[in-house]
Amino acid sequence: MASIASQVVFHPVVSQSLKYGGTTLGRDKTYRTVQYFARFYAWYLLGKGNKDEAARWAGLRAHLGLARKLMRLGKPMEHLQAALKASFAPGPFAEAITTVARQIGYFGYLTYDALVWANTIKFIKLDPQTAQRIAKRSFQLWFAGILFSLINGALKTARLFKEEKALQESAPWGEKDLGEEAAREAKLNAVKSTRAATRQQFVIDMCDVWIPATGAGVLNINEGALGILGLISSLLGAKAQWIAVNGKK
């Protein structure tokens, strides 16, 4: 019995899960996944007329949202630092500008989001009209940040495609220098890896952009669709974080 318990407790998946959950980003992705599933499921239950059960899932969604806002309280400064670093980093001008704009958008979004959190827990008191205006501005800045991220992703993908094609076409014929060939292969693999990561982030942004667009009043998408889109982007983000932490695909 003890042997079975030991195998379960010390199973590699359990150890990897603990390692994943030990990171702030890992916990956030887990909470986000459950939050958006709850958003969809509450909408589904409400459509079926099951108001009591829908209220349970809506409550779970709301509390997970508050928990995530608390976890993000220090992130605005991270995005401000990232914007400053991007402004000095070498690279294509258009990519640098969109990166800076994206980070500033996220900085503004999370700053206003912190005010939303403080008002929700009654740490500060805002009148309903002001609270609504701050929440809408938060969504507007989130929407702007994702739009710049999508533009950046498109620009970066186009550049990486050209670099990958150039490296493939530069493959030597006949006798080849092993050192040069190894360097070319290393560059090619790096470009492919970066391109795959950029493509995944682009897909995540394409799923997420509808959420702040609806919150900002630009679009009007129902809760069920927003829940599914958020769930997909959360699972993709969780997978990327799992690989980053455990090094396994």
PDB file of C-alpha atoms in Angstrom:
ATOM      1  CA  MET A   1       0.000   0.000   0.000  1.00  0.00           C
ATOM      2  CA  ALA A   2       2.816   2.360   0.944  1.00  0.00           C
ATOM      3  CA  SER A   3       4.562   1.488  -2.320  1.00  0.00           C
ATOM      4  CA  ILE A   4       1.462   2.415  -4.353  1.00  0.00           C
ATOM      5  CA  ALA A   5       1.062   5.692  -2.441  1.00  0.00           C
ATOM      6  CA  SER A   6       4.736   6.464  -3.009  1.00  0.00           C
ATOM      7  CA  GLN A   7       4.402   5.825  -6.743  1.00  0.00           C
ATOM      8  CA  VAL A   8       1.412   8.153  -6.927  1.00  0.00           C
ATOM      9  CA  VAL A   9       2.884  10.941  -4.777  1.00  0.00           C
ATOM     10  CA  PHE A  10       6.276  10.871  -6.489  1.00  0.00           C
ATOM     11  CA  HIS A  11       4.981  10.267  -9.998  1.00  0.00           C
ATOM     12  CA  PRO A  12       6.807  12.490 -12.554  1.00  0.00           C
ATOM     13  CA  VAL A  13       3.534  14.167 -13.603  1.00  0.00           C
ATOM     14  CA  VAL A  14       2.845  15.134  -9.985  1.00  0.00           C
ATOM     15  CA  SER A  15       6.366  16.527  -9.608  1.00  0.00           C
ATOM     16  CA  GLN A  16       6.066  18.449 -12.884  1.00  0.00           C
ATOM     17  CA  SER A  17       2.665  19.804 -11.851  1.00  0.00           C
ATOM     18  CA  LEU A  18       4.064  21.033  -8.539  1.00  0.00           C
ATOM     19  CA  LYS A  19       6.965  22.669 -10.364  1.00  0.00           C
ATOM     20  CA  TYR A  20       4.531  24.297 -12.792  1.00  0.00           C
ATOM     21  CA  GLY A  21       2.221  25.443  -9.989  1.00  0.00           C
ATOM     22  CA  GLY A  22       5.198  26.829  -8.105  1.00  0.00           C
ATOM     23  CA  THR A  23       5.539  29.591 -10.685  1.00  0.00           C
ATOM     24  CA  THR A  24       3.330  32.688 -10.567  1.00  0.00           C
ATOM     25  CA  LEU A  25       2.658  32.431 -14.298  1.00  0.00           C
ATOM     26  CA  GLY A  26       1.748  28.761 -13.983  1.00  0.00           C
ATOM     27  CA  ARG A  27      -0.822  29.482 -11.276  1.00  0.00           C
ATOM     28  CA  ASP A  28      -2.189  32.431 -13.272  1.00  0.00           C
ATOM     29  CA  LYS A  29      -2.643  30.286 -16.397  1.00  0.00           C
ATOM     30  CA  THR A  30      -4.420  27.633 -14.328  1.00  0.00           C
ATOM     31  CA  TYR A  31      -6.742  30.175 -12.724  1.00  0.00           C
ATOM     32  CA  ARG A  32      -7.387  31.771 -16.119  1.00  0.00           C
ATOM     33  CA  THR A  33      -8.282  28.433 -17.698  1.00  0.00           C
ATOM     34  CA  VAL A  34     -10.832  27.664 -14.975  1.00  0.00           C
ATOM     35  CA  GLN A  35     -12.098  31.269 -15.033  1.00  0.00           C
ATOM     36  CA  TYR A  36     -12.934  31.226 -18.739  1.00  0.00           C
ATOM     37  CA  PHE A  37     -14.390  27.735 -18.582  1.00  0.00           C
ATOM     38  CA  ALA A  38     -16.618  29.000 -15.756  1.00  0.00           C
ATOM     39  CA  ARG A  39     -17.583  31.988 -17.907  1.00  0.00           C
ATOM     40  CA  PHE A  40     -18.693  29.692 -20.721  1.00  0.00           C
ATOM     41  CA  TYR A  41     -20.378  27.151 -18.451  1.00  0.00           C
ATOM     42  CA  ALA A  42     -22.327  29.799 -16.508  1.00  0.00           C
ATOM     43  CA  TRP A  43     -23.608  31.158 -19.828  1.00  0.00           C
ATOM     44  CA  TYR A  44     -24.536  27.642 -20.954  1.00  0.00           C
ATOM     45  CA  LEU A  45     -26.388  26.842 -17.718  1.00  0.00           C
ATOM     46  CA  LEU A  46     -28.202  30.149 -17.799  1.00  0.00           C
ATOM     47  CA  GLY A  47     -29.366  29.387 -21.332  1.00  0.00           C
ATOM     48  CA  LYS A  48     -30.762  26.089 -20.033  1.00  0.00           C
ATOM     49  CA  GLY A  49     -32.659  27.955 -17.306  1.00  0.00           C
ATOM     50  CA  ASN A  50     -30.521  26.565 -14.465  1.00  0.00           C
ATOM     51  CA  LYS A  51     -30.021  29.866 -12.650  1.00  0.00           C
ATOM     52  CA  ASP A  52     -28.815  28.475  -9.303  1.00  0.00           C
ATOM     53  CA  GLU A  53     -26.051  26.361 -10.847  1.00  0.00           C
ATOM     54  CA  ALA A  54     -25.114  29.202 -13.203  1.00  0.00           C
ATOM     55  CA  ALA A  55     -24.744  31.516 -10.194  1.00  0.00           C
ATOM     56  CA  ARG A  56     -22.234  29.097  -8.620  1.00  0.00           C
ATOM     57  CA  TRP A  57     -20.021  29.119 -11.709  1.00  0.00           C
ATOM     58  CA  ALA A  58     -20.430  32.874 -12.159  1.00  0.00           C
ATOM     59  CA  GLY A  59     -19.280  33.328  -8.555  1.00  0.00           C
ATOM     60  CA  LEU A  60     -16.249  31.109  -9.171  1.00  0.00           C
ATOM     61  CA  ARG A  61     -15.393  33.132 -12.264  1.00  0.00           C
ATOM     62  CA  ALA A  62     -15.689  36.415 -10.352  1.00  0.00           C
ATOM     63  CA  HIS A  63     -13.491  35.278  -7.459  1.00  0.00           C
ATOM     64  CA  LEU A  64     -10.812  33.842  -9.753  1.00  0.00           C
ATOM     65  CA  GLY A  65     -10.842  37.141 -11.654  1.00  0.00           C
ATOM     66  CA  LEU A  66     -10.224  39.037  -8.402  1.00  0.00           C
ATOM     67  CA  ALA A  67      -7.431  36.620  -7.426  1.00  0.00           C
ATOM     68  CA  ARG A  68      -5.732  37.150 -10.778  1.00  0.00           C
ATOM     69  CA  LYS A  69      -6.004  40.947 -10.447  1.00  0.00           C
ATOM     70  CA  LEU A  70      -4.247  40.688  -7.062  1.00  0.00           C
ATOM     71  CA  MET A  71      -1.472  38.557  -8.563  1.00  0.00           C
ATOM     72  CA  ARG A  72      -0.932  41.168 -11.304  1.00  0.00           C
ATOM     73  CA  LEU A  73      -0.466  44.182  -9.013  1.00  0.00           C
ATOM     74  CA  GLY A  74       3.272  44.456  -9.722  1.00  0.00           C
ATOM     75  CA  LYS A  75       3.095  43.783 -13.455  1.00  0.00           C
ATOM     76  CA  PRO A  76       2.562  47.354 -14.756  1.00  0.00           C
ATOM     77  CA  MET A  77       6.170  48.203 -13.876  1.00  0.00           C
ATOM     78  CA  GLU A  78       7.384  45.052 -15.644  1.00  0.00           C
ATOM     79  CA  HIS A  79       5.692  46.200 -18.847  1.00  0.00           C
ATOM     80  CA  LEU A  80       7.099  49.709 -18.439  1.00  0.00           C
ATOM     81  CA  GLN A  81      10.609  48.267 -18.101  1.00  0.00           C
ATOM     82  CA  ALA A  82       9.985  46.038 -21.133  1.00  0.00           C
ATOM     83  CA  ALA A  83       8.899  49.086 -23.154  1.00  0.00           C
ATOM     84  CA  LEU A  84      12.065  50.954 -22.195  1.00  0.00           C
ATOM     85  CA  LYS A  85      14.286  47.979 -23.047  1.00  0.00           C
ATOM     86  CA  ALA A  86      12.526  47.529 -26.400  1.00  0.00           C
ATOM     87  CA  SER A  87      13.116  51.185 -27.270  1.00  0.00           C
ATOM     88  CA  PHE A  88      16.897  50.660 -26.957  1.00  0.00           C
ATOM     89  CA  ALA A  89      17.051  47.168 -28.454  1.00  0.00           C
ATOM     90  CA  PRO A  90      18.465  46.774 -31.978  1.00  0.00           C
ATOM     91  CA  GLY A  91      16.156  45.548 -34.704  1.00  0.00           C
ATOM     92  CA  PRO A  92      13.620  46.662 -37.316  1.00  0.00           C
ATOM     93  CA  PHE A  93      12.091  50.031 -36.465  1.00  0.00           C
ATOM     94  CA  ALA A  94       8.470  48.969 -37.070  1.00  0.00           C
ATOM     95  CA  GLU A  95       8.830  45.952 -34.770  1.00  0.00           C
ATOM     96  CA  ALA A  96      10.437  48.083 -32.070  1.00  0.00           C
ATOM     97  CA  ILE A  97       7.671  50.703 -32.222  1.00  0.00           C
ATOM     98  CA  THR A  98       4.874  48.130 -32.043  1.00  0.00           C
ATOM     99  CA  THR A  99       6.625  46.346 -29.181  1.00  0.00           C
ATOM    100  CA  VAL A 100       6.926  49.599 -27.214  1.00  0.00           C
ATOM    101  CA  ALA A 101       3.282  50.487 -27.968  1.00  0.00           C
ATOM    102  CA  ARG A 102       2.139  47.017 -26.903  1.00  0.00           C
ATOM    103  CA  GLN A 103       3.995  47.215 -23.590  1.00  0.00           C
ATOM    104  CA  ILE A 104       2.688  50.722 -22.872  1.00  0.00           C
ATOM    105  CA  GLY A 105      -0.840  49.517 -23.655  1.00  0.00           C
ATOM    106  CA  TYR A 106      -0.476  46.640 -21.198  1.00  0.00           C
ATOM    107  CA  PHE A 107       1.037  49.005 -18.616  1.00  0.00           C
ATOM    108  CA  GLY A 108      -2.010  51.255 -18.838  1.00  0.00           C
ATOM    109  CA  TYR A 109      -4.429  48.334 -18.852  1.00  0.00           C
ATOM    110  CA  LEU A 110      -2.975  46.756 -15.712  1.00  0.00           C
ATOM    111  CA  THR A 111      -2.730  50.113 -13.936  1.00  0.00           C
ATOM    112  CA  TYR A 112      -6.433  50.793 -14.458  1.00  0.00           C
ATOM    113  CA  ASP A 113      -7.173  47.145 -13.680  1.00  0.00           C
ATOM    114  CA  ALA A 114      -5.553  47.600 -10.258  1.00  0.00           C
ATOM    115  CA  LEU A 115      -7.958  50.482  -9.576  1.00  0.00           C
ATOM    116  CA  VAL A 116     -10.862  48.230 -10.597  1.00  0.00           C
ATOM    117  CA  TRP A 117      -9.633  45.599  -8.119  1.00  0.00           C
ATOM    118  CA  ALA A 118      -9.174  48.131  -5.304  1.00  0.00           C
ATOM    119  CA  ASN A 119     -12.700  49.450  -5.838  1.00  0.00           C
ATOM    120  CA  THR A 120     -14.196  45.938  -6.022  1.00  0.00           C
ATOM    121  CA  ILE A 121     -12.733  44.931  -2.651  1.00  0.00           C
ATOM    122  CA  LYS A 122     -13.784  48.373  -1.280  1.00  0.00           C
ATOM    123  CA  PHE A 123     -10.208  49.421  -0.496  1.00  0.00           C
ATOM    124  CA  ILE A 124     -11.055  52.627  -2.351  1.00  0.00           C
ATOM    125  CA  LYS A 125     -14.521  53.996  -2.994  1.00  0.00           C
ATOM    126  CA  LEU A 126     -15.479  55.187  -6.466  1.00  0.00           C
ATOM    127  CA  ASP A 127     -18.897  56.294  -7.571  1.00  0.00           C
ATOM    128  CA  PRO A 128     -20.500  53.855 -10.046  1.00  0.00           C
ATOM    129  CA  GLN A 129     -20.039  56.149 -13.041  1.00  0.00           C
ATOM    130  CA  THR A 130     -16.309  56.649 -12.345  1.00  0.00           C
ATOM    131  CA  ALA A 131     -15.817  52.916 -11.712  1.00  0.00           C
ATOM    132  CA  GLN A 132     -17.519  52.097 -14.996  1.00  0.00           C
ATOM    133  CA  ARG A 133     -15.381  54.634 -16.865  1.00  0.00           C
ATOM    134  CA  ILE A 134     -12.159  53.216 -15.349  1.00  0.00           C
ATOM    135  CA  ALA A 135     -13.175  49.640 -16.206  1.00  0.00           C
ATOM    136  CA  LYS A 136     -13.926  50.661 -19.790  1.00  0.00           C
ATOM    137  CA  ARG A 137     -10.582  52.480 -20.102  1.00  0.00           C
ATOM    138  CA  SER A 138      -8.859  49.338 -18.829  1.00  0.00           C
ATOM    139  CA  PHE A 139     -10.494  47.304 -21.608  1.00  0.00           C
ATOM    140  CA  GLN A 140      -9.621  49.963 -24.198  1.00  0.00           C
ATOM    141  CA  LEU A 141      -5.932  49.854 -23.262  1.00  0.00           C
ATOM    142  CA  TRP A 142      -5.941  46.038 -23.217  1.00  0.00           C
ATOM    143  CA  PHE A 143      -7.542  46.078 -26.670  1.00  0.00           C
ATOM    144  CA  ALA A 144      -4.907  48.539 -27.941  1.00  0.00           C
ATOM    145  CA  GLY A 145      -2.099  46.424 -26.479  1.00  0.00           C
ATOM    146  CA  ILE A 146      -3.336  43.279 -28.235  1.00  0.00           C
ATOM    147  CA  LEU A 147      -3.800  45.118 -31.542  1.00  0.00           C
ATOM    148  CA  PHE A 148      -0.174  46.290 -31.422  1.00  0.00           C
ATOM    149  CA  SER A 149       0.846  42.743 -30.468  1.00  0.00           C
ATOM    150  CA  LEU A 150      -0.963  41.383 -33.547  1.00  0.00           C
ATOM    151  CA  ILE A 151       0.710  43.955 -35.805  1.00  0.00           C
ATOM    152  CA  ASN A 152       4.080  43.123 -34.251  1.00  0.00           C
ATOM    153  CA  GLY A 153       3.430  39.402 -34.745  1.00  0.00           C
ATOM    154  CA  ALA A 154       2.555  39.900 -38.424  1.00  0.00           C
ATOM    155  CA  LEU A 155       5.684  42.005 -39.041  1.00  0.00           C
ATOM    156  CA  LYS A 156       7.913  39.577 -37.188  1.00  0.00           C
ATOM    157  CA  THR A 157       6.447  36.546 -38.975  1.00  0.00           C
ATOM    158  CA  ALA A 158       7.086  38.133 -42.388  1.00  0.00           C
ATOM    159  CA  ARG A 159      10.688  38.960 -41.460  1.00  0.00           C
ATOM    160  CA  LEU A 160      11.381  35.503 -40.025  1.00  0.00           C
ATOM    161  CA  PHE A 161       9.906  33.847 -43.117  1.00  0.00           C
ATOM    162  CA  LYS A 162      12.348  35.767 -45.317  1.00  0.00           C
ATOM    163  CA  GLU A 163      15.267  34.929 -43.007  1.00  0.00           C
ATOM    164  CA  GLU A 164      14.345  31.242 -42.966  1.00  0.00           C
ATOM    165  CA  LYS A 165      14.032  31.150 -46.750  1.00  0.00           C
ATOM    166  CA  ALA A 166      17.396  32.899 -47.181  1.00  0.00           C
ATOM    167  CA  LEU A 167      19.113  30.465 -44.832  1.00  0.00           C
ATOM    168  CA  GLN A 168      17.586  27.461 -46.618  1.00  0.00           C
ATOM    169  CA  GLU A 169      18.678  28.785 -50.016  1.00  0.00           C
ATOM    170  CA  SER A 170      22.198  29.447 -48.737  1.00  0.00           C
ATOM    171  CA  ALA A 171      22.801  25.751 -48.106  1.00  0.00           C
ATOM    172  CA  PRO A 172      26.160  24.928 -49.735  1.00  0.00           C
ATOM    173  CA  TRP A 173      26.493  22.448 -52.580  1.00  0.00           C
ATOM    174  CA  GLY A 174      29.203  19.873 -52.971  1.00  0.00           C
ATOM    175  CA  GLU A 175      32.147  20.306 -50.615  1.00  0.00           C
ATOM    176  CA  LYS A 176      31.138  22.267 -47.560  1.00  0.00           C
ATOM    177  CA  ASP A 177      32.794  23.722 -44.535  1.00  0.00           C
ATOM    178  CA  LEU A 178      31.433  21.814 -41.539  1.00  0.00           C
ATOM    179  CA  GLY A 179      31.824  24.843 -39.260  1.00  0.00           C
ATOM    180  CA  GLU A 180      29.865  27.125 -41.575  1.00  0.00           C
ATOM    181  CA  GLU A 181      27.199  24.488 -42.126  1.00  0.00           C
ATOM    182  CA  ALA A 182      26.797  23.962 -38.354  1.00  0.00           C
ATOM    183  CA  ALA A 183      26.466  27.723 -37.832  1.00  0.00           C
ATOM    184  CA  ARG A 184      23.871  27.945 -40.616  1.00  0.00           C
ATOM    185  CA  GLU A 185      21.869  25.069 -39.146  1.00  0.00           C
ATOM    186  CA  ALA A 186      21.982  26.653 -35.690  1.00  0.00           C
ATOM    187  CA  LYS A 187      20.693  29.969 -37.087  1.00  0.00           C
ATOM    188  CA  LEU A 188      18.005  28.177 -39.082  1.00  0.00           C
ATOM    189  CA  ASN A 189      16.795  26.241 -36.018  1.00  0.00           C
ATOM    190  CA  ALA A 190      16.749  29.446 -33.957  1.00  0.00           C
ATOM    191  CA  VAL A 191      14.686  31.231 -36.624  1.00  0.00           C
ATOM    192  CA  LYS A 192      12.247  28.306 -36.844  1.00  0.00           C
ATOM    193  CA  SER A 193      11.869  28.228 -33.056  1.00  0.00           C
ATOM    194  CA  THR A 194      11.269  31.981 -32.874  1.00  0.00           C
ATOM    195  CA  ARG A 195       8.819  31.794 -35.756  1.00  0.00           C
ATOM    196  CA  ALA A 196       6.841  28.995 -34.038  1.00  0.00           C
ATOM    197  CA  ALA A 197       6.681  30.989 -30.772  1.00  0.00           C
ATOM    198  CA  THR A 198       5.582  34.107 -32.691  1.00  0.00           C
ATOM    199  CA  ARG A 199       2.902  32.136 -34.511  1.00  0.00           C
ATOM    200  CA  GLN A 200       1.551  30.707 -31.245  1.00  0.00           C
ATOM    201  CA  GLN A 201       1.431  34.159 -29.630  1.00  0.00           C
ATOM    202  CA  PHE A 202      -0.399  35.454 -32.705  1.00  0.00           C
ATOM    203  CA  VAL A 203      -3.046  32.723 -32.307  1.00  0.00           C
ATOM    204  CA  ILE A 204      -3.383  33.542 -28.582  1.00  0.00           C
ATOM    205  CA  ASP A 205      -3.821  37.235 -29.393  1.00  0.00           C
ATOM    206  CA  MET A 206      -6.399  36.427 -32.073  1.00  0.00           C
ATOM    207  CA  CYS A 207      -8.430  34.536 -29.459  1.00  0.00           C
ATOM    208  CA  ASP A 208      -8.006  37.175 -26.752  1.00  0.00           C
ATOM    209  CA  VAL A 209      -8.634  40.350 -28.777  1.00  0.00           C
ATOM    210  CA  TRP A 210     -12.405  39.816 -28.785  1.00  0.00           C
ATOM    211  CA  ILE A 211     -12.573  39.945 -24.971  1.00  0.00           C
ATOM    212  CA  PRO A 212     -11.366  43.546 -24.459  1.00  0.00           C
ATOM    213  CA  ALA A 213     -13.063  44.595 -27.711  1.00  0.00           C
ATOM    214  CA  THR A 214     -16.383  43.572 -26.160  1.00  0.00           C
ATOM    215  CA  GLY A 215     -15.519  45.125 -22.784  1.00  0.00           C
ATOM    216  CA  ALA A 216     -14.565  48.391 -24.489  1.00  0.00           C
ATOM    217  CA  GLY A 217     -17.839  48.459 -26.412  1.00  0.00           C
ATOM    218  CA  VAL A 218     -16.199  48.042 -29.830  1.00  0.00           C
ATOM    219  CA  LEU A 219     -17.977  44.711 -30.414  1.00  0.00           C
ATOM    220  CA  ASN A 220     -20.775  42.789 -28.744  1.00  0.00           C
ATOM    221  CA  ILE A 221     -19.933  39.087 -28.471  1.00  0.00           C
ATOM    222  CA  ASN A 222     -21.904  36.809 -26.152  1.00  0.00           C
ATOM    223  CA  GLU A 223     -20.466  35.390 -22.933  1.00  0.00           C
ATOM    224  CA  GLY A 224     -20.349  31.834 -24.257  1.00  0.00           C
ATOM    225  CA  ALA A 225     -18.139  32.715 -27.230  1.00  0.00           C
ATOM    226  CA  LEU A 226     -15.865  34.862 -25.048  1.00  0.00           C
ATOM    227  CA  GLY A 227     -15.558  31.998 -22.575  1.00  0.00           C
ATOM    228  CA  ILE A 228     -14.533  29.535 -25.296  1.00  0.00           C
ATOM    229  CA  LEU A 229     -12.033  31.972 -26.868  1.00  0.00           C
ATOM    230  CA  GLY A 230     -10.512  32.737 -23.466  1.00  0.00           C
ATOM    231  CA  LEU A 231     -10.355  29.029 -22.640  1.00  0.00           C
ATOM    232  CA  ILE A 232      -8.476  28.252 -25.881  1.00  0.00           C
ATOM    233  CA  SER A 233      -5.941  31.047 -25.363  1.00  0.00           C
ATOM    234  CA  SER A 234      -5.515  30.015 -21.705  1.00  0.00           C
ATOM    235  CA  LEU A 235      -4.779  26.396 -22.640  1.00  0.00           C
ATOM    236  CA  LEU A 236      -2.243  27.506 -25.262  1.00  0.00           C
ATOM    237  CA  GLY A 237      -0.564  29.803 -22.743  1.00  0.00           C
ATOM    238  CA  ALA A 238      -0.598  27.069 -20.098  1.00  0.00           C
ATOM    239  CA  LYS A 239       1.007  24.621 -22.532  1.00  0.00           C
ATOM    240  CA  ALA A 240       3.771  27.116 -23.365  1.00  0.00           C
ATOM    241  CA  GLN A 241       4.441  27.718 -19.663  1.00  0.00           C
ATOM    242  CA  TRP A 242       4.469  23.961 -18.949  1.00  0.00           C
ATOM    243  CA  ILE A 243       7.114  23.471 -21.647  1.00  0.00           C
ATOM    244  CA  ALA A 244       9.119  26.436 -20.339  1.00  0.00           C
ATOM    245  CA  VAL A 245       9.106  25.018 -16.804  1.00  0.00           C
ATOM    246  CA  ASN A 246       9.445  21.282 -17.471  1.00  0.00           C
ATOM    247  CA  GLY A 247      11.196  21.350 -20.847  1.00  0.00           C
ATOM    248  CA  LYS A 248       8.877  18.737 -22.320  1.00  0.00           C
ATOM    249  CA  LYS A 249       6.377  18.997 -25.184  1.00  0.00           C
TER     250      LYS A 249
END
